[in-house]
DNA sequence: TTGAAAGCGCTACCAG
DNA sequence: CTGGTAGCGCTTTCAA
C-alpha cells in the first residue's frame, strides 16, 4: 500500500453529519430526505433545508460507506487486461456498458494488468462486485470463480476460449476459429497454410489456440500448417513478405483483419498476387475487410450483443439461488470474399 | 463448528472476525498478520495459524471497509463514455493502466454513459477517487472539478479539447487539428474542401470543433469549407461518393484515418483519382494510413505517453497541497504522404 | 415527524 | 507479543 498524504484536514470532506448540523436536523433525517425514502414522511420545509444544506456544502455520499452498510454493491466488474482493440469489441463494450447502466448497475472496468489469474480474482473480490463479466484476456480459473462467489458475486460470466467450471461461460471457440479458416483454405485448394502468431503477448492465448485448431483441421488432409511470428508493424510484415517465396506457402490465416491488412499489403508490395499467389483469411469481419482490395475473406464470430449479455447478468443476479451454470458456444463461420 | 469444505456454498461472506475465531486470535492480530504490519511483531506460529484460517475460509478483505477506515482510497478513476476506439487511444490506455498499476493505484474505468457533466462528476465523487483522469468524451466543468476536489480527489486531469478551470488540463486542440488539415490542403492548391462530420454522436464534440478550426483556417483565403455528414459504414460512404462530382470539392478532411479509408475507397470506386481528383487527409497517424494506397496524409497528434501521464498523476497526488493547476497544449502537425 | 443508536468490516491506538 | 476497542460514513429500526 502506498503512503498518501492525509487528505486535507482543513477543508475536510463533508459528511451527512455536517449536512445534518447545518440543516439543524439529525443524520437520519438527512438520509431520508436525500434518498427519498418513501417509508417515512418528512415535511416539505425540512426537506428544503436539508437539500439546501447538502447543496451548499457540496455533499456527496460516500459509496463505500453506503455499500458497507447495505451489505452489497451494485458493481458489475469488467476486468480488462488489455483494452480490447478494434471495432469488434469496441461496439460490444459500449453496448454492454449502456445496457448495464440502464439496469442501474455501476459498471467498473478494473484494470488487472500483470496479475496472475488467482491474484486477479482476489483483487476483484475485494470490491465485492455483484457480478463479474470476464473477457478472457485474463484466465478465470474454477478456484477464482469460487473466490468471487464466496465474496458475494451473484453472477460470474466468462467470455473466453474455454468454459470455466462454476461460471456461466460464453465460449468463443478459438480452436474452432483456426479450424474454420484452415478448412476453408483447404477447400479452396490450398495445401501450405501459414498461421500468423502475433508477437503482442496479450494475444498469445488466442493465437496459440487458433494454431492448434488449424493443425487439427489440417491433420490427415495432407495440408501443412506453418506458424508465422508477426509484430503489428510494417517492418515486421515487410521482413516476413521478403522471405515469403522461400516459405512455399499458398495461403495464410492472419489472426484478425488488421493483421490481414498489414500482411496483405506487404505481400502485394512484394509482387505476390492475392488470392492466386497466396490466399489470405482474416478474422472478426470488421469494416476494414470489406474496404480492402481484394475484399478480405474473414472468420465471422457470432458474438452475443451487449444488450443480451446485460440481460443475462441481470437475470443471474436476481435469480433466487445463484446462477444456473450454463455454457454456450458462439457460432463461427467463414465469410468468403475475394482474398481466398 | 463444522469445518467448511472448499466448495461449500455458504451464504455468508467470511470476515476478518471469522478468520480470528477460526484461528483462535483477535481481529487485530488477523489484521496485523494479513497486512504484514511492520510496527508489531507476531510470532511465526500465530502467523501460520492466521494464514491457514484465512485460506481455508476463502477470506478476502472488504475494500470498502478498508478505505472507509483509511479515510482515502488509491483509486484512479478513468471515466469512459465511449470506449476510445482504434489503435490511437488503445495503446495509450494500456500504457496508462500499466504505469498506474506499477505505482500501486487501483485503476477503475467507470462507465458514465448517458449522464450529464455534473451528474457524472457527482457519481465519480461517490467513489472517493484519489485522482481522476478524464478523456473529454464527457465534459468536465469547473463545477465538476470542484465537486471532485471537495470529495477528496487530489488530482484532476483532463485530456480534452479545451482547458478546464481548476483541473490540470492537457489540451488536444481540436480546432487546431481542423486548421492544420485545411492549411495543408490550401497549401497544396485546394480551394473546395469538405470536412467529414461523423454521425456517431460521441464524436460530435470533436468534429464540430475541427470544422470550426477548418473554417477559421479557410477564412480570407478564398477557399470554401463544406461539412459532410458521414456514417461509419459503406452505404453512407457510397452515397456520399455518388454525389461527389456535384459537390465540386477538390479535397476532404476525413475526421480520422478510419473515415478516410472508408471515404477514399468509396471515391476510388466512383472512379475519382486521389489526390488528383480529390485530396484526402485523415487524422491520428495510425498504421492504417501507411498501408493504404495512395498512402494517407494525416494529422499527427503528439499525445503524451501513458507513462508520463501516470507520473504526472502521481506527482499531483503526492504534492503537499493539491495539484498546481497547469495547462499544456499538445502539438499537432500534418504528415504529408501521397493522398494530398 | 424526528432523533438516538446500532452496526456493516476494517485498522490503529493503547493496555495488558 | 496480543486483545480490546473506537470509529470511519452511512442506513434503518425503534423509541419519543
PDB file of N, CA, C and O (backbone and C1' of nucleotides) in Angstrom, chain B residues 28-43 47, chain C residues 12-16, chain D residues 1-4:
ATOM      1  N   UNK B  28      -7.655  -7.954  15.616  1.00  0.00           N
ATOM      2  CA  UNK B  28      -6.475  -7.104  15.449  1.00  0.00           C
ATOM      3  C   UNK B  28      -5.305  -7.919  14.932  1.00  0.00           C
ATOM      4  O   UNK B  28      -4.627  -7.528  13.978  1.00  0.00           O
ATOM      5  N   UNK B  29      -5.094  -9.057  15.540  1.00  0.00           N
ATOM      6  CA  UNK B  29      -3.982  -9.908  15.132  1.00  0.00           C
ATOM      7  C   UNK B  29      -4.125 -10.332  13.680  1.00  0.00           C
ATOM      8  O   UNK B  29      -3.163 -10.332  12.909  1.00  0.00           O
ATOM      9  N   UNK B  30      -5.335 -10.666  13.319  1.00  0.00           N
ATOM     10  CA  UNK B  30      -5.582 -11.046  11.927  1.00  0.00           C
ATOM     11  C   UNK B  30      -5.159  -9.913  10.998  1.00  0.00           C
ATOM     12  O   UNK B  30      -4.440 -10.119  10.013  1.00  0.00           O
ATOM     13  N   UNK B  31      -5.586  -8.722  11.349  1.00  0.00           N
ATOM     14  CA  UNK B  31      -5.247  -7.570  10.524  1.00  0.00           C
ATOM     15  C   UNK B  31      -3.734  -7.400  10.424  1.00  0.00           C
ATOM     16  O   UNK B  31      -3.193  -7.194   9.333  1.00  0.00           O
ATOM     17  N   UNK B  32      -3.054  -7.494  11.559  1.00  0.00           N
ATOM     18  CA  UNK B  32      -1.600  -7.350  11.562  1.00  0.00           C
ATOM     19  C   UNK B  32      -0.939  -8.371  10.648  1.00  0.00           C
ATOM     20  O   UNK B  32      -0.074  -8.049   9.848  1.00  0.00           O
ATOM     21  N   UNK B  33      -1.355  -9.594  10.790  1.00  0.00           N
ATOM     22  CA  UNK B  33      -0.716 -10.660  10.020  1.00  0.00           C
ATOM     23  C   UNK B  33      -0.965 -10.475   8.521  1.00  0.00           C
ATOM     24  O   UNK B  33      -0.031 -10.491   7.714  1.00  0.00           O
ATOM     25  N   UNK B  34      -2.212 -10.287   8.170  1.00  0.00           N
ATOM     26  CA  UNK B  34      -2.533 -10.255   6.748  1.00  0.00           C
ATOM     27  C   UNK B  34      -2.011  -8.999   6.056  1.00  0.00           C
ATOM     28  O   UNK B  34      -1.829  -8.985   4.844  1.00  0.00           O
ATOM     29  N   UNK B  35      -1.774  -7.936   6.821  1.00  0.00           N
ATOM     30  CA  UNK B  35      -1.226  -6.734   6.200  1.00  0.00           C
ATOM     31  C   UNK B  35       0.275  -6.607   6.412  1.00  0.00           C
ATOM     32  O   UNK B  35       0.853  -5.582   6.066  1.00  0.00           O
ATOM     33  N   UNK B  36       0.871  -7.632   7.021  1.00  0.00           N
ATOM     34  CA  UNK B  36       2.309  -7.583   7.272  1.00  0.00           C
ATOM     35  C   UNK B  36       2.712  -6.302   7.979  1.00  0.00           C
ATOM     36  O   UNK B  36       3.727  -5.680   7.634  1.00  0.00           O
ATOM     37  N   UNK B  37       1.918  -5.879   8.927  1.00  0.00           N
ATOM     38  CA  UNK B  37       2.217  -4.642   9.636  1.00  0.00           C
ATOM     39  C   UNK B  37       3.580  -4.757  10.310  1.00  0.00           C
ATOM     40  O   UNK B  37       3.817  -5.670  11.104  1.00  0.00           O
ATOM     41  N   UNK B  38       4.460  -3.831   9.982  1.00  0.00           N
ATOM     42  CA  UNK B  38       5.828  -3.952  10.476  1.00  0.00           C
ATOM     43  C   UNK B  38       5.971  -3.394  11.889  1.00  0.00           C
ATOM     44  O   UNK B  38       6.949  -3.659  12.569  1.00  0.00           O
ATOM     45  N   UNK B  39       4.982  -2.595  12.321  1.00  0.00           N
ATOM     46  CA  UNK B  39       5.082  -1.956  13.625  1.00  0.00           C
ATOM     47  C   UNK B  39       4.979  -2.972  14.771  1.00  0.00           C
ATOM     48  O   UNK B  39       5.484  -2.736  15.864  1.00  0.00           O
ATOM     49  N   UNK B  40       4.332  -4.094  14.515  1.00  0.00           N
ATOM     50  CA  UNK B  40       4.178  -5.092  15.578  1.00  0.00           C
ATOM     51  C   UNK B  40       4.797  -6.416  15.122  1.00  0.00           C
ATOM     52  O   UNK B  40       4.848  -6.716  13.937  1.00  0.00           O
ATOM     53  N   UNK B  41       5.259  -7.153  16.078  1.00  0.00           N
ATOM     54  CA  UNK B  41       5.859  -8.440  15.748  1.00  0.00           C
ATOM     55  C   UNK B  41       4.962  -9.559  16.256  1.00  0.00           C
ATOM     56  O   UNK B  41       4.597  -9.592  17.423  1.00  0.00           O
ATOM     57  N   UNK B  42       4.619 -10.418  15.336  1.00  0.00           N
ATOM     58  CA  UNK B  42       3.731 -11.535  15.674  1.00  0.00           C
ATOM     59  C   UNK B  42       4.529 -12.823  15.509  1.00  0.00           C
ATOM     60  O   UNK B  42       5.282 -12.967  14.546  1.00  0.00           O
ATOM     61  N   UNK B  43       4.331 -13.732  16.416  1.00  0.00           N
ATOM     62  CA  UNK B  43       5.095 -14.982  16.378  1.00  0.00           C
ATOM     63  C   UNK B  43       4.742 -15.792  15.135  1.00  0.00           C
ATOM     64  O   UNK B  43       3.623 -15.735  14.633  1.00  0.00           O
ATOM     65  N   UNK B  47       1.194 -16.452  13.067  1.00  0.00           N
ATOM     66  CA  UNK B  47       1.049 -16.044  11.660  1.00  0.00           C
ATOM     67  C   UNK B  47       0.521 -17.202  10.835  1.00  0.00           C
ATOM     68  O   UNK B  47      -0.382 -17.037  10.015  1.00  0.00           O
TER      69      UNK B  47
ATOM     70  P    DA C  12      -3.756   0.994   9.928  1.00  0.00           P
ATOM     71  O5'  DA C  12      -3.810   1.745  11.343  1.00  0.00           O
ATOM     72  C5'  DA C  12      -4.670   2.854  11.506  1.00  0.00           C
ATOM     73  C4'  DA C  12      -4.715   3.221  12.968  1.00  0.00           C
ATOM     74  C3'  DA C  12      -3.352   3.174  13.657  1.00  0.00           C
ATOM     75  O3'  DA C  12      -3.327   4.177  14.653  1.00  0.00           O
ATOM     76  C1'  DA C  12      -4.767   1.642  14.684  1.00  0.00           C
ATOM     77  P    DC C  13      -1.896   4.787  15.052  1.00  0.00           P
ATOM     78  O5'  DC C  13      -2.111   5.262  16.560  1.00  0.00           O
ATOM     79  C5'  DC C  13      -3.320   5.845  16.949  1.00  0.00           C
ATOM     80  C4'  DC C  13      -3.880   5.197  18.202  1.00  0.00           C
ATOM     81  C3'  DC C  13      -2.894   5.100  19.372  1.00  0.00           C
ATOM     82  O3'  DC C  13      -3.316   5.980  20.408  1.00  0.00           O
ATOM     83  C1'  DC C  13      -4.184   3.103  19.121  1.00  0.00           C
ATOM     84  P    DC C  14      -2.315   6.391  21.591  1.00  0.00           P
ATOM     85  O5'  DC C  14      -2.688   5.305  22.695  1.00  0.00           O
ATOM     86  C5'  DC C  14      -4.059   5.077  22.985  1.00  0.00           C
ATOM     87  C4'  DC C  14      -4.206   3.862  23.892  1.00  0.00           C
ATOM     88  C3'  DC C  14      -3.132   3.755  24.982  1.00  0.00           C
ATOM     89  O3'  DC C  14      -3.776   3.389  26.177  1.00  0.00           O
ATOM     90  C1'  DC C  14      -3.257   1.751  23.781  1.00  0.00           C
ATOM     91  P    DA C  15      -3.059   3.827  27.578  1.00  0.00           P
ATOM     92  O5'  DA C  15      -3.538   2.617  28.490  1.00  0.00           O
ATOM     93  C5'  DA C  15      -3.248   1.355  28.009  1.00  0.00           C
ATOM     94  C4'  DA C  15      -4.261   0.331  28.445  1.00  0.00           C
ATOM     95  C3'  DA C  15      -3.740  -0.454  29.650  1.00  0.00           C
ATOM     96  O3'  DA C  15      -4.805  -1.060  30.360  1.00  0.00           O
ATOM     97  C1'  DA C  15      -3.468  -1.677  27.599  1.00  0.00           C
ATOM     98  P    DG C  16      -4.416  -1.690  31.797  1.00  0.00           P
ATOM     99  O5'  DG C  16      -3.827  -3.126  31.445  1.00  0.00           O
ATOM    100  C5'  DG C  16      -4.724  -4.216  31.287  1.00  0.00           C
ATOM    101  C4'  DG C  16      -4.014  -5.323  30.561  1.00  0.00           C
ATOM    102  C3'  DG C  16      -3.093  -6.173  31.437  1.00  0.00           C
ATOM    103  O3'  DG C  16      -3.634  -7.471  31.516  1.00  0.00           O
ATOM    104  C1'  DG C  16      -2.120  -5.698  29.327  1.00  0.00           C
TER     105       DG C  16
ATOM    106  P    DC D   1       8.447 -11.209  19.716  1.00  0.00           P
ATOM    107  O5'  DC D   1       6.960 -10.889  20.082  1.00  0.00           O
ATOM    108  C5'  DC D   1       5.934 -11.705  19.528  1.00  0.00           C
ATOM    109  C4'  DC D   1       4.778 -11.647  20.504  1.00  0.00           C
ATOM    110  C3'  DC D   1       3.431 -11.617  19.788  1.00  0.00           C
ATOM    111  O3'  DC D   1       2.790 -12.837  20.091  1.00  0.00           O
ATOM    112  C1'  DC D   1       3.523 -10.082  21.595  1.00  0.00           C
ATOM    113  P    DT D   2       1.627 -13.379  19.235  1.00  0.00           P
ATOM    114  O5'  DT D   2       0.373 -12.641  19.850  1.00  0.00           O
ATOM    115  C5'  DT D   2      -0.180 -13.135  21.060  1.00  0.00           C
ATOM    116  C4'  DT D   2      -1.183 -12.146  21.562  1.00  0.00           C
ATOM    117  C3'  DT D   2      -2.434 -11.985  20.704  1.00  0.00           C
ATOM    118  O3'  DT D   2      -3.482 -12.633  21.389  1.00  0.00           O
ATOM    119  C1'  DT D   2      -1.685  -9.926  21.633  1.00  0.00           C
ATOM    120  P    DG D   3      -4.935 -12.669  20.736  1.00  0.00           P
ATOM    121  O5'  DG D   3      -5.668 -11.528  21.563  1.00  0.00           O
ATOM    122  C5'  DG D   3      -5.624 -11.596  22.986  1.00  0.00           C
ATOM    123  C4'  DG D   3      -6.426 -10.445  23.571  1.00  0.00           C
ATOM    124  C3'  DG D   3      -7.793 -10.240  22.929  1.00  0.00           C
ATOM    125  O3'  DG D   3      -8.721  -9.951  23.968  1.00  0.00           O
ATOM    126  C1'  DG D   3      -6.503  -8.247  22.744  1.00  0.00           C
ATOM    127  P    DG D   4     -10.259  -9.901  23.656  1.00  0.00           P
ATOM    128  O5'  DG D   4     -10.632  -8.410  24.073  1.00  0.00           O
ATOM    129  C5'  DG D   4     -10.005  -7.819  25.185  1.00  0.00           C
ATOM    130  C4'  DG D   4     -10.255  -6.322  25.231  1.00  0.00           C
ATOM    131  C3'  DG D   4     -11.640  -5.866  24.753  1.00  0.00           C
ATOM    132  O3'  DG D   4     -12.083  -4.849  25.643  1.00  0.00           O
ATOM    133  C1'  DG D   4      -9.949  -4.771  23.489  1.00  0.00           C
TER     134       DG D   4
END
